[in-house]
Each structure stands twice: as structure tokens, then as C-alpha cells.
Coordinates of C-alpha atoms in Angstrom, one line a residue:
M1 CA 22.6 5.8 5.8
P2 CA 24.2 5.2 9.2
D3 CA 23.0 1.6 9.0
R4 CA 24.6 1.3 5.5
L5 CA 27.9 2.6 6.9
R6 CA 27.8 0.0 9.7
T7 CA 27.0 -2.9 7.4
S8 CA 29.8 -1.9 4.9
G9 CA 32.3 -2.4 7.7
R10 CA 33.1 1.3 8.2
S11 CA 32.1 3.6 11.0
P12 CA 31.0 7.2 10.3
R13 CA 33.8 9.6 10.8
T14 CA 33.6 11.6 14.0
S15 CA 32.5 15.1 13.0
R16 CA 35.5 17.3 12.5
R17 CA 33.4 20.2 13.7
S18 CA 32.8 18.3 17.0
L19 CA 36.5 17.5 17.4
L20 CA 37.4 21.1 16.8
A21 CA 34.9 22.4 19.3
A22 CA 36.1 19.9 21.9
T23 CA 39.8 20.9 21.4
A24 CA 39.4 24.6 20.9
G25 CA 41.0 25.4 24.2
T26 CA 44.0 23.2 23.5
A27 CA 44.4 24.7 20.0
A28 CA 44.2 28.2 21.5
A29 CA 47.1 27.5 23.7
V30 CA 49.4 27.0 20.7
A31 CA 48.1 29.9 18.6
V32 CA 50.6 32.8 18.9
G33 CA 51.2 36.3 17.7
A34 CA 50.1 37.2 14.2
N35 CA 49.4 33.6 13.5
P36 CA 46.0 33.0 15.2
A37 CA 45.0 30.2 12.9
R38 CA 48.1 28.1 13.4
A39 CA 47.3 24.3 13.4
A40 CA 48.0 22.2 16.5
E41 CA 50.1 19.1 16.1
D42 CA 46.9 17.0 16.0
G43 CA 45.6 19.0 13.0
T44 CA 43.0 20.9 15.0
V45 CA 42.9 24.7 14.8
N46 CA 41.8 27.6 16.9
R47 CA 38.3 28.2 15.6
T48 CA 37.7 31.2 18.0
A49 CA 40.7 33.0 16.3
L50 CA 39.4 32.0 12.9
R51 CA 35.9 33.5 13.7
K52 CA 37.6 36.7 14.8
L53 CA 39.5 36.8 11.6
I54 CA 36.2 36.3 9.6
G55 CA 34.6 39.0 11.7
R56 CA 37.3 41.5 10.6
M57 CA 36.8 40.7 6.9
S58 CA 34.8 42.9 4.5
L59 CA 32.0 41.4 2.5
E60 CA 34.1 41.7 -0.6
E61 CA 36.9 39.7 1.1
K62 CA 34.5 37.0 2.2
V63 CA 33.1 36.6 -1.3
G64 CA 36.6 36.4 -2.8
Q65 CA 37.7 33.7 -0.4
L66 CA 35.0 31.4 -1.8
F67 CA 36.5 31.4 -5.3
V68 CA 39.3 29.3 -6.8
M69 CA 40.3 31.0 -10.1
R70 CA 42.7 30.3 -12.9
V71 CA 45.3 32.7 -14.0
Y72 CA 47.6 32.6 -17.0
G73 CA 51.4 32.8 -16.6
H74 CA 54.5 31.3 -15.1
S75 CA 55.0 34.3 -12.8
A76 CA 52.7 36.1 -10.3
T77 CA 53.9 39.5 -11.4
E78 CA 55.7 39.2 -14.8
P79 CA 54.0 36.7 -17.0
D80 CA 54.7 36.6 -20.8
Q81 CA 52.7 39.1 -22.8
A82 CA 50.5 36.5 -24.4
D83 CA 49.4 35.5 -20.9
V84 CA 48.9 39.1 -19.9
D85 CA 46.6 39.4 -22.9
K86 CA 44.6 36.3 -21.9
N87 CA 44.3 37.5 -18.3
L88 CA 43.0 40.9 -19.4
E89 CA 40.5 39.2 -21.8
E90 CA 39.1 36.8 -19.3
A91 CA 39.4 38.5 -15.9
G92 CA 40.3 42.1 -16.5
V93 CA 43.7 41.8 -14.7
R94 CA 47.3 41.4 -16.0
N95 CA 48.6 38.8 -13.6
A96 CA 48.1 36.7 -10.5
A97 CA 48.9 39.5 -8.1
E98 CA 46.3 41.8 -9.7
L99 CA 43.8 38.9 -9.7
I100 CA 44.2 38.6 -5.9
A101 CA 44.0 42.3 -5.4
K102 CA 40.8 42.7 -7.5
Y103 CA 38.9 39.6 -6.4
R104 CA 40.5 38.7 -3.0
V105 CA 40.5 35.1 -4.2
G106 CA 41.0 32.4 -1.6
G107 CA 42.3 29.9 -4.1
I108 CA 44.2 29.6 -7.5
I109 CA 44.2 26.5 -9.6
Y110 CA 47.3 25.6 -11.8
F111 CA 47.0 24.3 -15.3
G112 CA 49.7 23.3 -17.8
W113 CA 47.8 25.0 -20.6
A114 CA 47.8 28.2 -18.5
H115 CA 51.6 28.0 -18.4
N116 CA 51.6 27.7 -14.6
T117 CA 53.7 24.5 -14.5
R118 CA 56.8 24.7 -16.6
E119 CA 59.3 23.2 -14.1
P120 CA 59.5 22.8 -10.3
H121 CA 61.6 25.9 -9.4
Q122 CA 59.3 28.0 -11.5
I123 CA 56.2 26.5 -9.9
A124 CA 57.7 27.2 -6.4
D125 CA 58.4 30.8 -7.4
L126 CA 54.9 31.3 -8.8
S127 CA 53.5 29.9 -5.6
N128 CA 55.6 32.2 -3.5
G129 CA 54.6 35.2 -5.7
I130 CA 51.0 34.4 -5.2
Q131 CA 51.4 34.1 -1.4
R132 CA 53.3 37.3 -1.3
A133 CA 50.5 39.1 -3.1
A134 CA 47.9 37.6 -0.8
L135 CA 49.7 38.5 2.4
Q136 CA 50.0 42.1 1.3
Q137 CA 46.2 42.4 1.4
S138 CA 44.5 43.7 4.5
S139 CA 43.2 40.3 5.6
R140 CA 46.6 38.7 5.2
I141 CA 45.1 35.3 4.3
P142 CA 47.2 32.9 2.3
V143 CA 45.9 31.4 -0.9
L144 CA 45.1 27.7 -1.2
I145 CA 46.8 26.6 -4.5
S146 CA 45.4 23.6 -6.1
T147 CA 45.7 21.4 -9.2
D148 CA 44.5 18.1 -10.8
Q149 CA 47.4 15.8 -10.2
E150 CA 45.6 12.4 -10.4
H151 CA 48.6 10.8 -12.2
G152 CA 48.1 8.5 -15.1
I153 CA 46.1 10.3 -17.8
V154 CA 45.5 13.5 -15.8
A155 CA 48.6 15.3 -14.5
R156 CA 49.3 19.0 -14.6
V157 CA 52.9 18.8 -13.2
G158 CA 55.2 16.7 -15.3
K159 CA 58.9 15.7 -15.4
P160 CA 61.2 16.1 -13.6
A161 CA 58.5 15.7 -10.9
T162 CA 57.8 12.0 -10.2
L163 CA 54.9 10.7 -12.2
M164 CA 53.1 7.7 -10.7
P165 CA 50.8 5.1 -12.2
G166 CA 47.2 6.3 -12.5
A167 CA 44.2 5.0 -10.6
M168 CA 43.2 2.0 -12.7
A169 CA 46.8 0.9 -12.8
L170 CA 46.9 1.0 -9.1
G171 CA 43.6 -0.8 -8.9
A172 CA 45.1 -3.5 -11.1
S173 CA 48.0 -3.9 -8.6
G174 CA 45.5 -4.3 -5.7
S175 CA 48.2 -2.9 -3.4
R176 CA 46.8 -0.4 -0.8
S177 CA 50.4 0.2 0.4
G178 CA 51.5 1.0 -3.1
A179 CA 48.6 3.4 -3.6
R180 CA 49.3 5.0 -0.2
R181 CA 53.0 5.4 -1.0
A182 CA 52.3 6.8 -4.5
A183 CA 50.0 9.4 -3.0
K184 CA 52.3 10.3 -0.2
I185 CA 55.2 11.0 -2.6
A186 CA 52.9 12.9 -4.9
G187 CA 51.7 15.0 -1.9
Q188 CA 55.2 15.7 -0.7
E189 CA 56.3 16.9 -4.1
L190 CA 53.2 19.1 -4.6
A191 CA 53.6 20.6 -1.2
A192 CA 57.3 21.4 -1.9
M193 CA 56.2 23.4 -4.9
G194 CA 53.5 25.3 -2.9
I195 CA 50.5 23.3 -4.1
R196 CA 48.5 22.4 -1.0
Q197 CA 45.2 21.0 -2.5
N198 CA 45.1 18.2 -5.0
Y199 CA 41.9 17.2 -6.8
A200 CA 42.5 13.5 -6.3
P201 CA 41.7 10.7 -5.7
V202 CA 38.9 9.9 -8.1
A203 CA 36.2 8.0 -6.1
D204 CA 34.0 7.2 -9.0
V205 CA 33.3 3.5 -9.6
N206 CA 33.7 2.9 -13.4
V207 CA 31.0 0.4 -14.4
N208 CA 30.4 1.7 -17.9
P209 CA 33.1 0.8 -20.4
A210 CA 31.7 3.6 -22.7
N211 CA 32.3 6.3 -20.0
P212 CA 34.2 9.0 -21.9
V213 CA 35.3 11.1 -19.0
I214 CA 36.3 8.7 -16.1
G215 CA 37.5 5.4 -17.5
V216 CA 41.0 4.6 -16.3
R217 CA 40.9 7.6 -13.9
S218 CA 38.8 5.3 -11.7
F219 CA 40.4 2.5 -9.6
G220 CA 37.9 0.0 -11.0
A221 CA 34.4 -1.4 -11.1
D222 CA 34.2 -3.0 -7.6
P223 CA 33.0 -0.5 -5.0
E224 CA 34.7 -2.2 -2.1
A225 CA 38.0 -2.4 -4.0
V226 CA 37.7 1.2 -5.1
S227 CA 36.9 2.2 -1.5
R228 CA 40.1 0.6 -0.2
M229 CA 42.2 2.4 -2.7
V230 CA 40.5 5.7 -2.1
E231 CA 41.1 5.4 1.6
A232 CA 44.8 4.6 1.1
Q233 CA 45.3 7.5 -1.2
V234 CA 43.5 10.0 1.1
E235 CA 45.9 8.9 3.9
G236 CA 48.9 9.1 1.5
Y237 CA 48.1 12.6 0.1
Q238 CA 47.3 14.1 3.5
S239 CA 50.2 12.6 5.3
G240 CA 52.3 14.0 2.4
G241 CA 51.1 17.5 3.2
V242 CA 48.3 18.3 0.8
A243 CA 44.5 18.3 1.1
A244 CA 43.1 15.4 -0.8
T245 CA 39.8 15.7 -2.7
S246 CA 37.5 12.8 -3.5
K247 CA 35.6 13.3 -6.7
H248 CA 33.1 13.4 -8.4
F249 CA 30.2 13.3 -5.8
P250 CA 27.8 11.6 -5.9
G251 CA 29.5 9.4 -8.5
H252 CA 30.4 9.8 -12.1
G253 CA 31.2 6.2 -13.0
D254 CA 28.1 5.1 -14.9
T255 CA 27.6 7.6 -17.7
K256 CA 28.0 7.7 -21.5
D257 CA 28.2 11.5 -21.5
D258 CA 31.1 13.8 -20.7
S259 CA 30.1 16.6 -18.3
H260 CA 32.6 18.9 -19.9
Y261 CA 30.3 19.1 -22.9
A262 CA 26.9 17.9 -21.7
L263 CA 24.8 17.3 -18.6
P264 CA 24.9 13.5 -17.9
T265 CA 22.1 11.6 -16.1
I266 CA 22.9 8.7 -13.8
H267 CA 19.9 6.3 -13.8
H268 CA 20.8 4.4 -10.6
T269 CA 18.1 3.8 -8.1
R270 CA 18.8 5.1 -4.6
E271 CA 19.6 1.5 -3.5
Q272 CA 22.0 1.1 -6.4
W273 CA 23.6 4.4 -5.5
E274 CA 24.1 3.3 -1.9
T275 CA 25.6 0.0 -2.9
L276 CA 27.7 1.1 -5.9
D277 CA 28.5 4.8 -5.8
A278 CA 28.4 5.7 -2.1
P279 CA 31.1 3.4 -0.5
P280 CA 34.2 5.1 -1.9
F281 CA 33.0 8.5 -0.6
E282 CA 32.1 7.0 2.7
A283 CA 35.6 5.6 2.9
A284 CA 37.1 9.0 2.0
I285 CA 35.0 10.6 4.8
A286 CA 36.0 8.0 7.3
A287 CA 39.6 8.6 6.4
G288 CA 39.2 12.3 7.2
I289 CA 39.4 13.7 3.8
D290 CA 39.8 17.5 3.6
S291 CA 37.6 18.2 0.6
V292 CA 35.0 16.6 -1.7
M293 CA 34.4 17.7 -5.3
T294 CA 30.9 17.8 -6.8
A295 CA 29.9 16.4 -10.1
H296 CA 27.9 18.2 -12.8
I297 CA 25.5 15.2 -13.2
V298 CA 21.8 14.6 -12.7
V299 CA 20.8 11.8 -10.3
P300 CA 17.0 11.7 -10.3
A301 CA 16.9 9.2 -7.5
L302 CA 18.7 11.6 -5.2
D303 CA 17.1 14.8 -6.5
P304 CA 13.8 14.6 -8.4
A305 CA 14.2 18.3 -9.5
E306 CA 17.0 17.0 -11.8
D307 CA 19.4 19.8 -11.1
P308 CA 23.1 19.1 -11.5
A309 CA 24.5 17.7 -8.2
T310 CA 26.7 20.8 -7.9
L311 CA 23.5 22.9 -7.6
S312 CA 21.4 20.4 -5.6
P313 CA 20.6 21.0 -1.9
P314 CA 19.1 17.5 -1.6
I315 CA 22.4 16.0 -2.8
L316 CA 25.0 18.2 -1.2
T317 CA 23.2 19.2 2.0
G318 CA 20.8 16.3 2.3
V319 CA 23.0 13.4 1.3
L320 CA 26.6 14.5 1.6
R321 CA 26.4 16.7 4.8
Q322 CA 23.4 15.3 6.7
Q323 CA 23.3 11.6 5.6
L324 CA 27.0 10.9 5.2
G325 CA 28.0 13.3 8.0
Y326 CA 30.6 15.2 6.0
D327 CA 31.6 18.6 7.4
G328 CA 34.7 19.4 5.4
V329 CA 35.2 21.6 2.4
V330 CA 33.0 21.0 -0.7
V331 CA 34.4 22.3 -3.9
T332 CA 32.6 22.4 -7.3
D333 CA 34.0 20.8 -10.4
S334 CA 35.0 23.5 -12.9
L335 CA 32.2 26.0 -13.4
G336 CA 33.3 26.4 -16.9
M337 CA 32.1 22.9 -17.8
Q338 CA 28.9 22.7 -19.9
G339 CA 27.3 20.2 -17.5
V340 CA 26.7 22.9 -14.9
R341 CA 25.9 25.7 -17.4
T342 CA 23.1 23.8 -19.3
K343 CA 20.2 24.9 -17.1
Y344 CA 21.4 28.2 -15.6
G345 CA 23.5 31.2 -16.6
D346 CA 26.9 32.0 -15.3
D347 CA 25.5 34.6 -12.9
R348 CA 23.2 32.1 -11.3
V349 CA 25.4 29.0 -11.1
P350 CA 27.8 30.2 -8.2
V351 CA 24.8 31.5 -6.2
L352 CA 22.9 28.3 -6.5
A353 CA 26.0 26.2 -5.7
L354 CA 26.4 28.1 -2.4
K355 CA 22.7 27.7 -1.6
A356 CA 23.1 23.9 -2.3
G357 CA 26.0 23.6 0.3
V358 CA 29.2 24.3 -1.7
D359 CA 32.1 26.1 -0.1
Q360 CA 34.6 26.7 -2.9
L361 CA 33.6 27.9 -6.4
L362 CA 36.1 26.5 -8.9
N363 CA 37.3 28.1 -12.1
P364 CA 34.3 30.3 -13.1
P365 CA 34.4 31.0 -16.9
K366 CA 33.6 34.7 -16.3
P367 CA 35.3 35.7 -13.0
E368 CA 33.8 39.1 -12.8
V369 CA 30.3 37.9 -13.5
A370 CA 30.5 35.1 -10.9
W371 CA 32.1 37.3 -8.2
N372 CA 29.6 40.1 -8.6
A373 CA 26.7 37.7 -8.7
V374 CA 27.6 36.3 -5.3
L375 CA 28.2 39.8 -3.9
K376 CA 24.8 40.9 -5.2
A377 CA 23.1 37.8 -3.8
V378 CA 24.3 38.8 -0.3
Q379 CA 23.5 42.4 -0.7
D380 CA 20.0 41.5 -1.9
G381 CA 19.4 39.0 0.9
E382 CA 19.2 35.9 -1.3
L383 CA 22.4 34.7 0.5
S384 CA 23.1 35.6 4.1
E385 CA 26.5 36.7 5.3
A386 CA 26.2 34.0 7.9
R387 CA 26.0 31.4 5.1
L388 CA 29.2 32.7 3.7
D389 CA 30.8 32.6 7.1
E390 CA 30.1 28.9 7.4
S391 CA 32.0 28.2 4.2
L392 CA 34.8 30.6 5.2
L393 CA 35.3 28.8 8.5
R394 CA 35.7 25.4 6.7
I395 CA 38.1 26.9 4.1
L396 CA 40.2 28.7 6.7
E397 CA 40.3 25.5 8.8
L398 CA 41.6 23.6 5.8
K399 CA 44.3 26.3 5.2
A400 CA 45.4 26.2 8.8
R401 CA 45.5 22.3 8.9
R402 CA 47.7 22.4 5.8
G403 CA 50.1 24.8 7.4
L404 CA 49.5 27.8 5.2
F405 CA 49.2 30.4 8.0
K406 CA 52.4 29.0 9.6
S407 CA 54.5 28.4 6.4
P408 CA 53.0 29.9 3.3
Y409 CA 56.3 30.0 1.4
V410 CA 58.5 27.2 -0.1
T411 CA 62.1 27.1 -1.1
H412 CA 64.3 25.9 -4.0
Q413 CA 66.2 23.8 -1.5
G414 CA 63.0 22.1 -0.5
V415 CA 62.1 21.5 -4.1
D416 CA 65.6 20.0 -4.8
R417 CA 65.3 17.8 -1.7
T418 CA 61.9 16.5 -2.6
V419 CA 60.8 16.7 -6.2
G420 CA 61.8 14.0 -8.6
T421 CA 64.4 12.5 -6.4
R422 CA 66.1 9.3 -7.4
A423 CA 64.4 7.5 -4.5
H424 CA 61.0 8.7 -5.6
L425 CA 61.5 7.8 -9.2
A426 CA 62.7 4.3 -8.2
T427 CA 59.6 3.9 -6.0
A428 CA 57.4 4.8 -8.9
D429 CA 59.0 2.1 -11.1
R430 CA 58.6 -0.5 -8.3
I431 CA 54.9 0.4 -7.9
A432 CA 54.4 0.3 -11.7
D433 CA 55.9 -3.2 -11.9
E434 CA 52.9 -4.4 -9.9
T435 CA 50.3 -2.9 -12.3
T436 CA 50.8 -4.3 -15.9
T437 CA 48.1 -6.9 -16.7
L438 CA 48.7 -9.7 -19.1
L439 CA 45.3 -10.4 -20.7
V440 CA 46.2 -12.9 -23.5
N441 CA 49.3 -15.0 -24.1
E442 CA 48.4 -17.8 -26.5
G443 CA 51.2 -20.3 -27.1
G444 CA 53.4 -18.6 -24.5
L445 CA 54.3 -15.8 -27.0
L446 CA 55.5 -13.7 -24.1
P447 CA 58.0 -13.0 -22.7
L448 CA 60.0 -12.2 -25.8
S449 CA 63.7 -13.2 -25.8
A450 CA 66.3 -10.5 -26.6
R451 CA 68.6 -13.3 -27.7
T452 CA 66.3 -15.1 -30.2
Q453 CA 63.7 -12.3 -30.9
G454 CA 65.9 -9.3 -30.7
K455 CA 64.7 -7.3 -33.7
V456 CA 61.4 -5.5 -32.7
L457 CA 59.3 -3.0 -34.4
V458 CA 57.1 -0.7 -32.2
V459 CA 54.1 0.9 -33.8
G460 CA 50.9 2.5 -32.7
A461 CA 49.2 5.5 -31.2
D462 CA 51.1 8.4 -29.9
P463 CA 48.6 10.5 -27.9
A464 CA 49.8 13.7 -26.4
S465 CA 51.4 13.4 -23.0
P466 CA 49.0 14.0 -20.1
S467 CA 51.6 16.3 -18.5
G468 CA 53.2 17.6 -21.7
T469 CA 56.5 16.1 -20.6
T470 CA 56.5 12.4 -21.4
G471 CA 56.4 10.2 -24.5
P472 CA 55.7 9.7 -27.3
P473 CA 54.6 6.2 -26.4
T474 CA 56.1 4.3 -29.4
A475 CA 59.5 6.0 -28.8
V476 CA 59.4 5.3 -25.0
L477 CA 58.6 1.6 -25.6
A478 CA 61.3 1.3 -28.2
K479 CA 63.9 2.9 -26.0
A480 CA 62.9 0.8 -23.0
L481 CA 63.2 -2.4 -25.1
T482 CA 66.5 -1.3 -26.5
E483 CA 67.8 -0.8 -23.0
L484 CA 66.6 -4.3 -22.2
G485 CA 68.8 -5.8 -24.9
F486 CA 66.5 -5.7 -28.0
T487 CA 67.1 -3.8 -31.2
A488 CA 63.9 -1.8 -31.3
T489 CA 62.7 0.8 -33.8
A490 CA 59.6 3.0 -33.5
L491 CA 57.0 4.0 -36.1
S492 CA 54.1 6.2 -35.0
T493 CA 50.9 5.2 -36.8
G494 CA 48.5 7.3 -34.8
T495 CA 45.0 6.7 -33.4
A496 CA 43.4 6.5 -36.8
P497 CA 46.0 5.2 -39.3
A498 CA 45.3 5.7 -42.9
Q499 CA 46.0 2.9 -45.4
A500 CA 49.3 4.4 -46.5
K501 CA 50.5 4.4 -42.9
I502 CA 49.3 0.8 -42.4
N503 CA 51.2 -0.2 -45.5
E504 CA 54.3 1.5 -44.2
A505 CA 54.0 -0.4 -40.9
V506 CA 53.6 -3.7 -42.8
A507 CA 56.7 -3.0 -44.8
A508 CA 58.6 -2.1 -41.7
A509 CA 57.7 -5.4 -40.1
A510 CA 59.5 -7.3 -42.7
G511 CA 62.6 -9.1 -41.2
K512 CA 61.5 -8.3 -37.6
D513 CA 61.2 -10.9 -35.0
A514 CA 58.2 -9.3 -33.3
V515 CA 55.9 -6.3 -33.5
V516 CA 54.7 -4.4 -30.5
V517 CA 51.6 -2.3 -31.2
G518 CA 50.3 0.3 -28.8
T519 CA 46.5 0.6 -29.1
Y520 CA 44.4 3.5 -27.8
N521 CA 40.6 3.2 -27.3
V522 CA 40.0 0.9 -30.1
S523 CA 36.4 0.9 -31.4
A524 CA 34.5 -1.4 -33.8
T525 CA 35.1 1.1 -36.7
S526 CA 38.7 2.0 -35.7
S527 CA 41.4 1.7 -38.3
Q528 CA 43.6 0.5 -35.5
R529 CA 41.9 -2.8 -35.9
T530 CA 42.9 -2.8 -39.6
L531 CA 46.5 -2.1 -38.7
V532 CA 46.6 -4.9 -36.2
N533 CA 45.0 -7.4 -38.6
A534 CA 47.4 -6.3 -41.4
L535 CA 50.4 -6.9 -39.1
L536 CA 49.0 -10.3 -38.0
A537 CA 48.8 -11.3 -41.7
T538 CA 52.5 -10.8 -42.1
G539 CA 53.1 -13.8 -39.8
V540 CA 55.4 -11.8 -37.6
P541 CA 54.4 -12.3 -33.9
V542 CA 52.3 -9.3 -32.7
V543 CA 52.1 -8.1 -29.1
A544 CA 49.3 -5.5 -28.4
V545 CA 49.7 -3.1 -25.5
A546 CA 46.4 -1.3 -24.6
I547 CA 47.9 2.1 -23.5
R548 CA 44.7 3.5 -22.1
N549 CA 41.5 1.5 -21.8
P550 CA 41.9 -2.3 -21.2
Y551 CA 38.7 -2.8 -23.2
D552 CA 40.7 -2.7 -26.4
I553 CA 41.2 -6.4 -26.3
A554 CA 37.5 -7.0 -27.0
Q555 CA 38.1 -5.4 -30.4
L556 CA 41.2 -7.5 -31.2
P557 CA 40.1 -11.1 -31.0
S558 CA 43.0 -12.4 -33.2
V559 CA 46.0 -11.1 -31.2
K560 CA 48.0 -13.8 -29.5
A561 CA 49.4 -11.6 -26.7
C562 CA 47.9 -8.5 -25.2
L563 CA 48.9 -6.4 -22.2
A564 CA 47.1 -3.5 -20.4
S565 CA 49.2 -0.6 -19.1
Y566 CA 46.2 1.7 -18.3
S567 CA 48.1 4.8 -19.3
W568 CA 50.8 6.0 -21.8
T569 CA 53.0 7.9 -19.3
D570 CA 56.7 6.8 -19.3
V571 CA 56.6 5.0 -16.0
E572 CA 53.8 2.7 -17.1
L573 CA 55.2 2.0 -20.5
R574 CA 58.6 1.2 -19.1
A575 CA 56.9 -1.3 -16.8
A576 CA 55.1 -2.9 -19.8
A577 CA 58.4 -3.2 -21.6
R578 CA 59.9 -5.0 -18.6
V579 CA 57.0 -7.5 -18.7
I580 CA 57.4 -8.0 -22.4
A581 CA 61.1 -8.7 -21.9
G582 CA 60.5 -11.0 -19.0
R583 CA 62.5 -8.8 -16.5
V584 CA 59.4 -8.8 -14.2
G585 CA 56.3 -10.9 -14.2
P586 CA 52.9 -9.5 -15.0
E587 CA 51.3 -9.0 -11.6
G588 CA 48.3 -6.8 -12.4
R589 CA 44.7 -8.1 -12.4
L590 CA 41.8 -6.5 -14.2
P591 CA 40.0 -4.1 -11.9
V592 CA 37.1 -3.9 -14.4
P593 CA 35.4 -6.5 -16.5
V594 CA 35.9 -6.6 -20.3
Q595 CA 32.7 -7.4 -22.2
R596 CA 32.5 -9.1 -25.5
A597 CA 32.4 -6.6 -28.4
D598 CA 29.6 -8.5 -30.2
D599 CA 27.5 -9.1 -27.0
P600 CA 28.1 -6.6 -24.2
T601 CA 26.0 -8.7 -21.9
Q602 CA 28.7 -11.4 -21.9
V603 CA 31.9 -11.0 -20.0
L604 CA 35.0 -11.8 -21.9
Y605 CA 37.5 -11.3 -19.1
P606 CA 36.1 -10.8 -15.5
V607 CA 37.4 -8.6 -12.7
G608 CA 40.5 -10.3 -11.3
H609 CA 41.6 -11.8 -14.6
G610 CA 45.3 -11.6 -15.3
L611 CA 47.8 -14.2 -16.5
S612 CA 51.3 -14.9 -15.1
Y613 CA 54.5 -16.3 -16.5

């Protein structure tokens, strides 16, 4: 693999462990008082002090530091009763403070559905409550709070925080500076709310249009282009103050199965893996990424035993650590996903993951079972305490680099100064203006003129907001077009419109100058096709906007104008509206190929396709 790294134009990253060893003396000089793990200005830490800290920890504390658990509630000590009930049911605790006291957890992950992310001040207060509870424990180690804030179709923190275009939209822009700026702003806002580890960017190369779990979460289908964007976002997130996490190693881009519900198999040869899947992870490592997330996938070419990569020593220790030279934190994907639970029970999965080379055990479905299983494995000699210490050192180094020992708390003033500022929102709009891709424009149908085509009907799918705070898409598009001088009305027809709804849309199109229809993952049997064809039959000009996968156009051969926005969050839909109205030109270029619907071996629109005005 070193030869492969050289030929791909990147040098292997100097071992962080080597750097830390070489600078331990310098780091020691800045470590003071009760803050022995304080990071130096160059990001290195006093590893001698960290080892002493580890040496003072009990076995139970060590086990707890390896876990990143979920907890329900908006408050660390006073969640709503329904959240108390869920916590008692799942973990035997009432709130986050009790979770920390019982399991000594090193990390907590935020979810919207767990009611952790209502609004920025509340998130900051929850983070502070978690840190207060952690620092009251005997070891006084702050918690590493994490979330999935990829932007685009995966975002746990919503408005009024700034929502950026997602990965494939950024890939369509081709702008490394835009990707870096988006990540830096996102990192700054997360850090201001007390979230110091973000499970982004996605480093998977999406070469399978049928991929049900990655899709537009990927930057694209070209490994070198994806690598450039991953590198830019790693730099952005980490300069913004959060640990970036490239995922899902060794690469989840070529699968037809969703690892949330099944155990997918990647059938790439080792040579294909090195050419297609490895480069973005190499780029992330070269950029100094803080953490790498594993995938619950089988890659027989990398591990003939066909264990999930999360539980595979040949993949995590052999390939990731030894071959690629990565020595940072390795975190599992959620241990509640079916992909990692297919072959082994919930008591074996965390133990096998640690034996494979994992450091952080994310979101176990049964916290008590998982925690006790690791404890017992050490007590029985299956895992050595020295093995735990290796992971602890990496985790504590990450916490020190991210400033948690020095500044574990955040403030409302910091939130107000940083989160969802006018400047950040304006930057998000500017970045989005570079992403919208014009796929078809027969007869110069676009842009529409507010003066001569002012009456517009917006119909289509209204999927739930990724963050719970944006949309619905038809209303957002209609409002944006109205603000641009059109008279636009919205009619939600859904992802599977019945004939009655199609008839309603056709009737509503009467007297309109144009119809904009938002499509969402159109298949050969989707009634969205019936809707579009019925609207075309009215003779009113129809503009399709693929609000998720750009592959929709292959199922809509009769449309005269089609745009791809790559997500249905407000920032991307407003950008699409500006392109429809001609306020900005369509600058995006396809980062994935679109194959013909009737013959997937034939490319309908290649990578790089995109029309201009």
C-alpha cells in the first residue's frame, strides 16, 4: 500500500504517535495544574500525563471510556417524563447524569429523535450538564459529545443552525474551497454547542445507483474527486474545532443492501478496492483526520472469514492501521444496526470489535449487556487491560486535541456569536448556488420569466426534513419563487401519488404558465412517473427538480427541463429556485453517471455533465 499511496499523488501521513512521542517534552512544558492533558498549540499533548491518568483509572472507568452511548432528553438532569421512561427501559437510568455515573461513558451521541437537539441554547445547556456530571466523577474526564451532522439528507441539528449543502451537492460544485468553508462553519457551530466530534465527511465512493444507504451522502463516483472533497472537509471541520470522522471504512459505496437492516457484501477485488474505495480514506489520513468510522459490511477480498469490517482484525488492524498507517481513533458505526448483529450476539459484538482494533463502541442497543461483556472479557483474560489502555490513550489524546480538558463548557454568548449567524447563512446560500445541476433544457425552457410565465404551480414529494426543521419542499420552492417575482402555489402530491391526487394536480395546472414538480427517488413502477406524464399531457411546461437522487431523470425521458438539487433542505431548494428564475446560472456538474433506465450498461449522462444558460 505505500507504493499505492505514492502513485496516487499523496504521501502517507507521518504517524501521529511518532509526532507525539517526539514532542512529549515540549507538550509537558505547557501542561499545568489539574489540566495534565492540555493540548499544546500545535495540537500535540502530554502523553506521559495521559498515561498517568489512565494508570489511576479503575477497570470500570476504562471500560466506560470506550463507549459512546445515546440518552433521551433535552436536559442532562431533568428530561421530560417520556424520556425518563425510555432511558429506564433501555439503560436502567433516568437521565444523562445517571448514565455517566453508572457506565462512566466516554462519549454521548446526540439524535433529534432522542430529543437532544431542540435548539442551540438547549443543546449547549445539555452539553454543559453532561460535562458537569462527568467532571464530578472521580476520574474527572470530560465527555466527547458527537453527532451525525453530514448536512444534506443527514443532519441532527437543524434551524436556526446553518444547514449546508450535502456531500453530493458539494461534489457537483467541484469546489474544494466551498467544501472546506462549509465544513469549517459547520464545525464552528457544533463546537459552540458543545459537540466536539462529527461523524462526517462520508468517504464512500458511490458507484451503485441502487445504493439505498449512501447515495447523495457521497461526494460522487470518482475516487480522486471524492478524495479531494474529503480532504477539504477534514481540514474544514478540524480547523472549525471538531473531530472529523471519515466513514464508512473500508467503503460502503457499492452495495444494494442497507447495513441498518442487513449485512451487505462488497464484491470488489483487492485491486478494485485499492483503486476505488481506498483513496478517500488515504486522503483523510493524510489530512490528519481524528477518527475513522467502520462499516458493517463484508469484503471477502480483504477478509476471507467474511466477518463485518467492524469486527475484522484483517481489515481494521491489518489494512487500516498497518497498511494505511492510521493511528487515530477508530469508532464503530452504530452497534444497533442489523449489519453488525447478524452473525454475533450483542454481548460478543463489542468484545470482537475491540479485538479487531476498534477504540470507540458506538450506540450499543443494550448498554448494560455491552458494558458488562467488555468488563467480563477483561476479567476473564480474553481482552487485556493493556489493550484497553491503547484505545484509552487514543481517545484521551483526541479529547485533549479538541480542547475538552482545557475548556469543557460552552456559553450562550458563544452560541449567539456563532450559530446561524447572518454571515454563515449567506455563505451557505453562496455555496449552494454553485451546486444545482441542469440536466435537461430542451428548447431553452429554462430559465422561466416572472414577467411572461409568472403563474407557477409547484407539486411533488414532501419527504420529512432531515433535521426536522426545514420544508416541506413544495412550500419552500413556492415561497422562494414568489419572492423572486412569480405567483407560485404549492400542492403536495407525495412520493406515491394516488390517481385522485394526480387528477387534483392536473386540475390545478389549468391556467398556469408552468409547473415545477419535485421528484424523489423515482423508480420504474413509481406513480410519480404517472404524475409527471399527466402534467406533460396538459401542455403546460413542466420543470422537474430531482430533490434527492439525480438518477430520477432516467425514469422521466419526456421532460423538457430537469434540475438536480441533491437534497430537499431549504438551502438547496432555494438555490434551485434561483436557477429556475435565472437569478443565478446552473453551475453544478454531475458527480455521478446516470445510466439509462432500460439499459443500465449505457450511460445517459456522464460524470461532468451539466448544462449552462
